[in-house]
Short mmCIF file of C-alpha atoms in Angstrom, two decimals:
data_model
loop_
_atom_site.label_atom_id
_atom_site.label_comp_id
_atom_site.label_asym_id
_atom_site.label_seq_id
_atom_site.Cartn_x
_atom_site.Cartn_y
_atom_site.Cartn_z
CA MET A 6 41.42 -37.45 155.30
CA HIS A 7 43.92 -35.63 156.90
CA LEU A 8 45.18 -36.80 160.14
CA ARG A 9 47.09 -34.71 161.94
CA THR A 10 49.56 -35.58 165.06
CA ARG A 11 49.15 -31.91 167.32
CA LEU A 12 51.63 -31.90 170.19
CA CYS A 13 51.12 -29.22 172.83
CA THR A 14 48.85 -26.85 170.65
CA HIS A 15 46.96 -26.04 172.98
CA LEU A 16 49.80 -23.61 174.35
CA VAL A 17 51.02 -20.60 173.71
CA SER A 18 53.95 -20.57 172.29
CA ALA A 19 57.08 -18.55 169.97
CA ALA A 20 55.85 -21.27 167.41
CA SER A 21 52.35 -19.46 167.72
CA LEU A 22 53.03 -16.14 168.11
CA VAL A 23 55.57 -16.07 164.85
CA ALA A 24 53.11 -18.56 162.60
CA LEU A 25 50.42 -15.23 162.45
CA ALA A 26 52.20 -14.13 159.95
CA LEU A 27 52.93 -17.12 157.94
CA PRO A 28 50.65 -17.80 154.68
CA GLY A 29 47.11 -19.50 156.10
CA VAL A 30 47.66 -17.76 158.67
CA ALA A 31 45.37 -14.71 159.83
CA PRO A 32 47.49 -11.77 159.27
CA ALA A 33 48.89 -10.73 163.05
CA GLN A 34 47.48 -7.32 162.59
CA GLU A 35 44.73 -8.18 162.84
CA LYS A 36 43.10 -7.75 165.49
CA ALA A 37 39.59 -8.37 167.53
CA PRO A 38 37.40 -4.85 167.78
CA ALA A 39 37.15 -4.79 171.84
CA PRO A 40 33.64 -4.58 172.89
CA GLN A 41 31.78 -1.17 172.80
CA ALA A 42 31.45 -1.41 176.18
CA GLU A 43 35.56 -0.62 177.09
CA LYS A 44 37.51 2.46 176.82
CA ALA A 45 40.80 2.59 176.95
CA ALA A 46 41.44 4.87 179.44
CA GLU A 47 39.64 2.33 181.61
CA ALA A 48 41.89 -0.79 180.52
CA PRO A 49 44.39 -2.17 182.93
CA ALA A 50 47.94 -1.44 182.72
CA PRO A 51 50.36 -4.06 180.77
CA THR A 52 52.45 -4.81 184.00
CA THR A 53 49.13 -5.22 185.60
CA VAL A 54 48.88 -9.11 187.56
CA VAL A 55 46.23 -11.52 186.45
CA ALA A 56 47.26 -14.47 187.70
CA ARG A 57 49.90 -15.94 189.65
CA VAL A 58 51.25 -19.79 189.45
CA ASN A 59 53.69 -20.81 191.97
CA GLY A 60 55.02 -17.68 193.02
CA VAL A 61 55.43 -16.45 188.99
CA ASP A 62 53.24 -13.86 187.57
CA ILE A 63 51.25 -14.07 184.40
CA THR A 64 50.65 -10.43 183.18
CA ARG A 65 47.72 -8.33 181.30
CA ALA A 66 50.76 -8.16 178.76
CA ASP A 67 50.75 -11.69 178.44
CA LEU A 68 47.04 -12.18 178.38
CA GLU A 69 46.18 -9.90 176.25
CA ARG A 70 48.98 -11.36 173.58
CA ALA A 71 47.71 -14.71 174.66
CA LYS A 72 44.24 -13.52 173.39
CA LYS A 73 45.41 -12.47 169.76
CA VAL A 74 47.27 -16.32 169.44
CA LEU A 75 44.18 -17.96 170.32
CA LEU A 76 41.77 -15.89 168.42
CA SER A 77 43.93 -15.97 164.63
CA GLN A 78 44.81 -19.65 165.69
CA ASN A 79 40.67 -20.04 165.67
CA ARG A 80 40.30 -17.31 162.80
CA MET A 81 37.95 -15.64 165.22
CA ALA A 82 40.61 -12.13 164.71
CA MET A 83 38.11 -10.06 162.50
CA GLN A 84 34.45 -11.17 163.92
CA PRO A 85 33.11 -8.84 166.09
CA MET A 86 33.21 -9.49 169.91
CA ASN A 87 30.28 -9.46 171.81
CA ALA A 88 30.62 -9.22 175.78
CA GLU A 89 30.21 -13.02 176.28
CA MET A 90 32.43 -14.41 173.52
CA THR A 91 35.53 -11.91 174.85
CA LYS A 92 34.86 -13.46 178.60
CA ARG A 93 35.04 -16.91 177.05
CA VAL A 94 38.15 -15.47 174.58
CA GLU A 95 40.69 -14.32 178.00
CA GLU A 96 39.13 -17.35 180.36
CA ALA A 97 40.26 -19.69 177.51
CA ALA A 98 43.86 -17.82 177.21
CA LEU A 99 44.25 -17.56 180.31
CA GLN A 100 43.90 -21.34 181.22
CA GLN A 101 46.40 -21.82 178.38
CA LEU A 102 49.07 -19.12 180.41
CA ILE A 103 48.39 -21.22 183.30
CA ALA A 104 49.08 -24.35 181.62
CA LYS A 105 52.17 -23.45 179.69
CA GLU A 106 53.48 -22.22 182.89
CA LEU A 107 52.81 -25.37 185.10
CA LEU A 108 54.55 -27.64 182.26
CA TYR A 109 57.42 -25.06 181.70
CA GLN A 110 57.80 -25.14 186.07
CA ALA A 111 57.72 -28.62 186.01
CA GLY A 112 60.19 -28.91 182.32
CA ARG A 113 62.94 -26.85 183.77
CA LYS A 114 63.60 -29.89 186.43
CA LEU A 115 64.46 -32.04 183.31
CA GLU A 116 67.97 -31.75 181.53
CA ILE A 117 68.75 -30.62 178.55
CA LYS A 118 71.89 -30.87 176.32
CA ASP A 119 73.22 -27.71 174.83
CA LEU A 120 69.32 -25.79 175.46
CA ASP A 121 71.44 -22.01 174.99
CA LYS A 122 72.67 -23.36 171.34
CA GLN A 123 68.52 -25.01 170.63
CA VAL A 124 67.16 -21.38 171.55
CA GLN A 125 69.43 -19.58 169.58
CA GLU A 126 68.62 -21.70 166.38
CA ARG A 127 64.94 -21.81 167.57
CA VAL A 128 65.12 -18.21 167.41
CA ALA A 129 66.71 -18.07 163.66
CA GLN A 130 64.42 -20.33 162.36
CA SER A 131 61.67 -17.76 163.62
CA LYS A 132 63.35 -15.25 161.81
CA ALA A 133 64.08 -16.82 158.35
CA ARG A 134 60.27 -18.04 158.54
CA PHE A 135 59.17 -13.95 157.23
CA PRO A 136 59.73 -12.54 153.75
CA SER A 137 62.34 -9.99 154.72
CA PRO A 138 63.72 -8.61 158.38
CA ALA A 139 61.27 -5.68 158.08
CA GLU A 140 58.53 -8.10 158.17
CA TYR A 141 59.79 -9.62 161.06
CA GLU A 142 60.13 -6.63 162.78
CA LYS A 143 56.80 -5.42 161.77
CA THR A 144 54.95 -8.99 163.13
CA LEU A 145 56.95 -8.25 166.62
CA LYS A 146 56.02 -4.70 166.83
CA GLU A 147 52.51 -6.07 165.61
CA MET A 148 52.51 -8.26 168.35
CA ASP A 149 53.74 -6.11 171.34
CA MET A 150 56.81 -8.25 171.90
CA THR A 151 60.65 -7.99 171.63
CA ASP A 152 63.16 -10.35 170.72
CA LYS A 153 63.47 -10.88 174.00
CA ASP A 154 60.39 -12.20 174.24
CA VAL A 155 60.92 -14.47 170.69
CA GLU A 156 63.63 -16.09 172.99
CA THR A 157 62.08 -16.59 175.99
CA PHE A 158 59.39 -18.21 174.37
CA SER A 159 61.26 -20.41 172.07
CA ARG A 160 63.24 -21.57 175.43
CA GLU A 161 59.71 -22.82 177.05
CA ASP A 162 58.77 -24.51 174.10
CA LEU A 163 61.64 -26.32 173.79
CA VAL A 164 61.81 -27.01 177.91
CA ILE A 165 57.94 -27.67 177.45
CA GLY A 166 58.41 -30.15 174.41
CA ASN A 167 61.36 -31.51 176.10
CA LEU A 168 58.95 -32.25 179.04
CA VAL A 169 56.25 -33.52 176.94
CA GLU A 170 58.83 -36.12 174.95
CA LYS A 171 59.94 -37.53 177.73
CA GLU A 172 56.98 -37.72 180.67
CA ILE A 173 53.70 -38.23 178.28
CA ALA A 174 54.72 -38.96 174.66
CA SER A 175 57.51 -41.79 175.32
CA LYS A 176 55.24 -43.81 177.45
CA VAL A 177 52.25 -43.69 175.07
CA THR A 178 52.35 -46.70 172.77
CA VAL A 179 49.64 -47.52 169.66
CA SER A 180 49.58 -50.91 168.13
CA GLU A 181 48.56 -52.34 164.73
CA ALA A 182 45.32 -53.53 166.34
CA ASP A 183 44.31 -50.09 167.59
CA ALA A 184 44.52 -48.54 164.17
CA LYS A 185 42.83 -51.55 162.26
CA LYS A 186 40.13 -50.72 165.24
CA PHE A 187 40.09 -47.43 164.15
CA TYR A 188 40.23 -47.72 160.63
CA ASP A 189 37.26 -50.40 160.62
CA GLU A 190 35.05 -48.22 162.65
CA ASN A 191 35.96 -44.49 160.84
CA ILE A 192 35.59 -46.54 157.49
CA ASP A 193 34.09 -43.11 155.90
CA ARG A 194 36.75 -41.85 156.13
CA PHE A 195 38.81 -43.38 153.99
CA LYS A 196 36.29 -43.96 150.93
CA GLN A 197 37.62 -41.81 148.00
CA PRO A 198 34.20 -40.79 146.02
CA GLU A 199 34.28 -41.30 141.86
CA THR A 200 36.74 -39.24 140.23
CA VAL A 201 37.48 -38.01 136.48
CA ARG A 202 40.21 -36.07 134.66
CA ALA A 203 39.55 -33.74 131.60
CA SER A 204 40.71 -31.32 129.60
CA HIS A 205 38.68 -28.61 127.78
CA ILE A 206 38.66 -26.01 125.47
CA LEU A 207 36.81 -23.05 126.15
CA VAL A 208 35.08 -20.58 124.22
CA GLY A 209 34.16 -17.54 127.13
CA VAL A 210 31.07 -15.83 126.73
CA ASP A 211 31.09 -12.43 128.45
CA ALA A 212 28.50 -12.15 131.30
CA LYS A 213 26.51 -9.81 129.51
CA ALA A 214 27.06 -10.80 125.80
CA THR A 215 24.40 -10.24 123.11
CA PRO A 216 22.38 -12.84 121.53
CA GLU A 217 24.16 -12.17 118.58
CA GLU A 218 27.53 -12.38 120.41
CA LYS A 219 26.34 -15.90 121.85
CA ASN A 220 25.91 -17.40 118.33
CA LYS A 221 29.17 -15.98 117.53
CA ALA A 222 30.69 -18.13 119.92
CA ARG A 223 28.60 -21.04 119.79
CA GLU A 224 29.74 -20.96 115.81
CA LYS A 225 33.48 -20.94 116.84
CA ALA A 226 33.09 -23.95 119.03
CA GLU A 227 31.11 -26.01 116.23
CA ALA A 228 33.66 -25.32 113.97
CA ILE A 229 36.92 -26.58 116.83
CA LEU A 230 34.86 -29.00 117.57
CA LYS A 231 34.48 -30.26 113.94
CA LYS A 232 38.81 -29.88 113.03
CA LEU A 233 39.28 -31.97 116.39
CA LYS A 234 37.10 -34.87 114.38
CA GLU A 235 38.86 -34.13 111.38
CA GLY A 236 41.97 -35.11 113.49
CA ALA A 237 43.27 -32.15 115.00
CA ASP A 238 45.72 -32.21 118.37
CA PHE A 239 43.32 -32.04 121.57
CA ALA A 240 45.82 -29.99 123.45
CA GLU A 241 47.81 -27.79 120.69
CA THR A 242 44.09 -26.46 119.88
CA ALA A 243 43.36 -25.79 123.59
CA LYS A 244 46.55 -23.93 123.66
CA LYS A 245 45.69 -22.08 120.27
CA GLU A 246 41.88 -21.24 121.26
CA SER A 247 40.85 -21.70 124.61
CA SER A 248 40.76 -18.49 126.49
CA CYS A 249 41.06 -20.02 129.85
CA PRO A 250 43.80 -20.00 131.44
CA SER A 251 44.42 -24.07 131.36
CA SER A 252 45.28 -23.58 127.43
CA ALA A 253 48.90 -23.60 128.73
CA GLN A 254 48.84 -26.86 129.90
CA GLY A 255 46.66 -28.16 126.69
CA GLY A 256 43.55 -27.50 128.31
CA ASP A 257 44.25 -29.99 131.00
CA LEU A 258 42.16 -29.53 134.24
CA GLY A 259 43.16 -31.90 136.22
CA VAL A 260 41.93 -34.46 139.18
CA PHE A 261 38.20 -33.68 140.31
CA GLY A 262 35.08 -34.91 141.47
CA LYS A 263 31.11 -34.22 141.87
CA GLY A 264 30.89 -31.12 143.59
CA GLN A 265 33.62 -29.53 142.11
CA MET A 266 32.72 -28.22 138.33
CA VAL A 267 29.47 -26.54 137.40
CA PRO A 268 26.80 -29.26 136.83
CA PRO A 269 26.11 -28.76 132.50
CA PHE A 270 30.09 -29.32 132.44
CA GLU A 271 30.06 -31.68 135.30
CA LYS A 272 27.36 -33.56 134.16
CA ALA A 273 29.00 -34.02 130.42
CA ALA A 274 32.40 -34.43 132.27
CA PHE A 275 31.20 -38.03 133.86
CA ALA A 276 28.95 -39.28 131.05
CA LEU A 277 32.18 -39.86 128.92
CA LYS A 278 34.38 -42.95 128.97
CA PRO A 279 38.23 -41.99 128.55
CA GLY A 280 39.63 -41.30 125.60
CA GLU A 281 35.93 -39.91 124.23
CA MET A 282 35.22 -36.41 123.61
CA SER A 283 31.99 -34.05 124.10
CA GLY A 284 30.20 -32.23 121.98
CA VAL A 285 29.93 -28.21 122.32
CA VAL A 286 28.17 -27.78 126.37
CA GLU A 287 27.05 -24.76 127.28
CA THR A 288 27.88 -23.05 131.08
CA GLN A 289 27.83 -19.22 132.76
CA PHE A 290 31.50 -19.06 130.95
CA GLY A 291 30.88 -20.05 127.60
CA TYR A 292 31.26 -23.11 124.93
CA HIS A 293 33.28 -25.61 126.04
CA ILE A 294 34.50 -28.84 124.27
CA ILE A 295 35.54 -31.94 127.09
CA LYS A 296 37.68 -34.72 126.42
CA LEU A 297 38.22 -37.40 129.27
CA THR A 298 41.63 -38.34 129.90
CA GLU A 299 40.69 -40.64 132.72
CA LYS A 300 38.22 -42.03 135.30
CA HIS A 301 38.64 -43.40 138.75
CA ASP A 302 35.74 -45.43 140.15
CA PRO A 303 34.69 -45.03 143.60
CA GLN A 304 37.57 -46.94 146.07
CA THR A 305 38.17 -47.41 149.73
CA THR A 306 41.88 -46.90 150.82
CA LYS A 307 43.54 -50.05 152.35
CA PHE A 308 44.52 -50.32 155.79
CA GLU A 309 48.03 -50.87 155.04
CA GLU A 310 48.10 -47.60 152.81
CA VAL A 311 47.22 -45.20 155.84
CA LYS A 312 48.04 -47.31 159.16
CA ASP A 313 51.45 -45.07 159.60
CA ARG A 314 49.16 -42.29 159.89
CA ILE A 315 46.42 -43.79 161.56
CA MET A 316 49.03 -44.49 164.64
CA GLN A 317 50.43 -41.03 164.44
CA TYR A 318 47.01 -39.92 164.87
CA LEU A 319 46.20 -42.40 167.25
CA LYS A 320 49.32 -41.53 169.68
CA GLY A 321 48.44 -37.36 168.86
CA GLN A 322 45.31 -38.29 170.43
CA GLN A 323 46.74 -39.72 173.70
CA VAL A 324 49.45 -37.67 174.26
CA GLN A 325 47.01 -34.24 174.15
CA LYS A 326 45.51 -36.24 176.71
CA GLY A 327 47.98 -37.04 178.42
CA ILE A 328 49.23 -33.26 178.22
CA GLY A 329 45.58 -32.32 179.99
CA GLU A 330 45.97 -34.70 182.86
CA TYR A 331 49.44 -34.06 183.61
CA VAL A 332 48.85 -29.89 183.72
CA GLU A 333 45.55 -31.08 186.37
CA ASN A 334 47.93 -32.83 188.13
CA LEU A 335 50.15 -30.12 188.47
CA LYS A 336 47.41 -28.22 189.39
CA LYS A 337 46.15 -30.31 192.09
CA LYS A 338 50.05 -29.74 193.75
CA GLY A 339 50.73 -26.11 192.95
CA LYS A 340 49.16 -22.46 193.61
CA ILE A 341 46.55 -20.88 191.21
CA GLU A 342 45.83 -17.51 191.94
CA ILE A 343 43.73 -15.60 190.13
CA VAL A 344 44.77 -12.29 190.99
CA ALA A 345 42.24 -9.93 188.89
CA LYS A 346 40.26 -10.13 185.95
#
């Protein structure tokens, strides 16, 4: 189970922008196709004001940048966008920008020690996450950003983070009883299925192999099996004879559960006891000899092992809720103008 505490992740931040170029996140250059009905000539100017928050302008450029971030965060950057989807994304991005501006304005009223120094450190950290200065500059260009923008967003992140910690997170409490209640009500999340650890030797066969070539491969696998039964070391034999990349580890495939291997292989592996070796098992990849090294019965992770993570997760949920309520209160007290669509 993966429980994550997410503080303020619905806000458009500098961290969100620079993360676009990091592994596992959609690249910044993957832009959502614009609806066919739109034409470049009809696009509003970047400086066009789309909303105003207590007198502070949010421009079309701000909104377009926020849309890119939102699309990338939700892995939607390369999906076709119809008019309705485009409208929904734009509305969501605008609401994020309004929430961010409200929190930033409120956060500026709180003192932060050495803010300028922290901003510079944050900017340096952002740059350090890129493999080279050239990659950093490339991403800035693709996001229509400048170094000054990164500095501005870093300052906003710090100010908002300080506000969230002092006004919301510090007031949230989660007890062990709360965590135990969550654990009991969501026990299936903590159940671990049966798993095994196995090694194998593969005599690979090409998908287009002739019957004669397949017979030759099977005969080779049978000969290897005979040597193993006579006492040959499995790991050393795998290193010499296996055509699988796992040969470098003596054929070790690590721990896996049901559904992770092709059916014939899985059936043979789970039928073995630790220390036992299979016969020759045929799959679409060729002929395998499997040796089971470990077997783990289904189990449920104990509460004590996950208690801290559950408490962290529950606190994160409460903080998220608190941020939403805080923003709604700021909206009631402030003046929000939607200037242009």
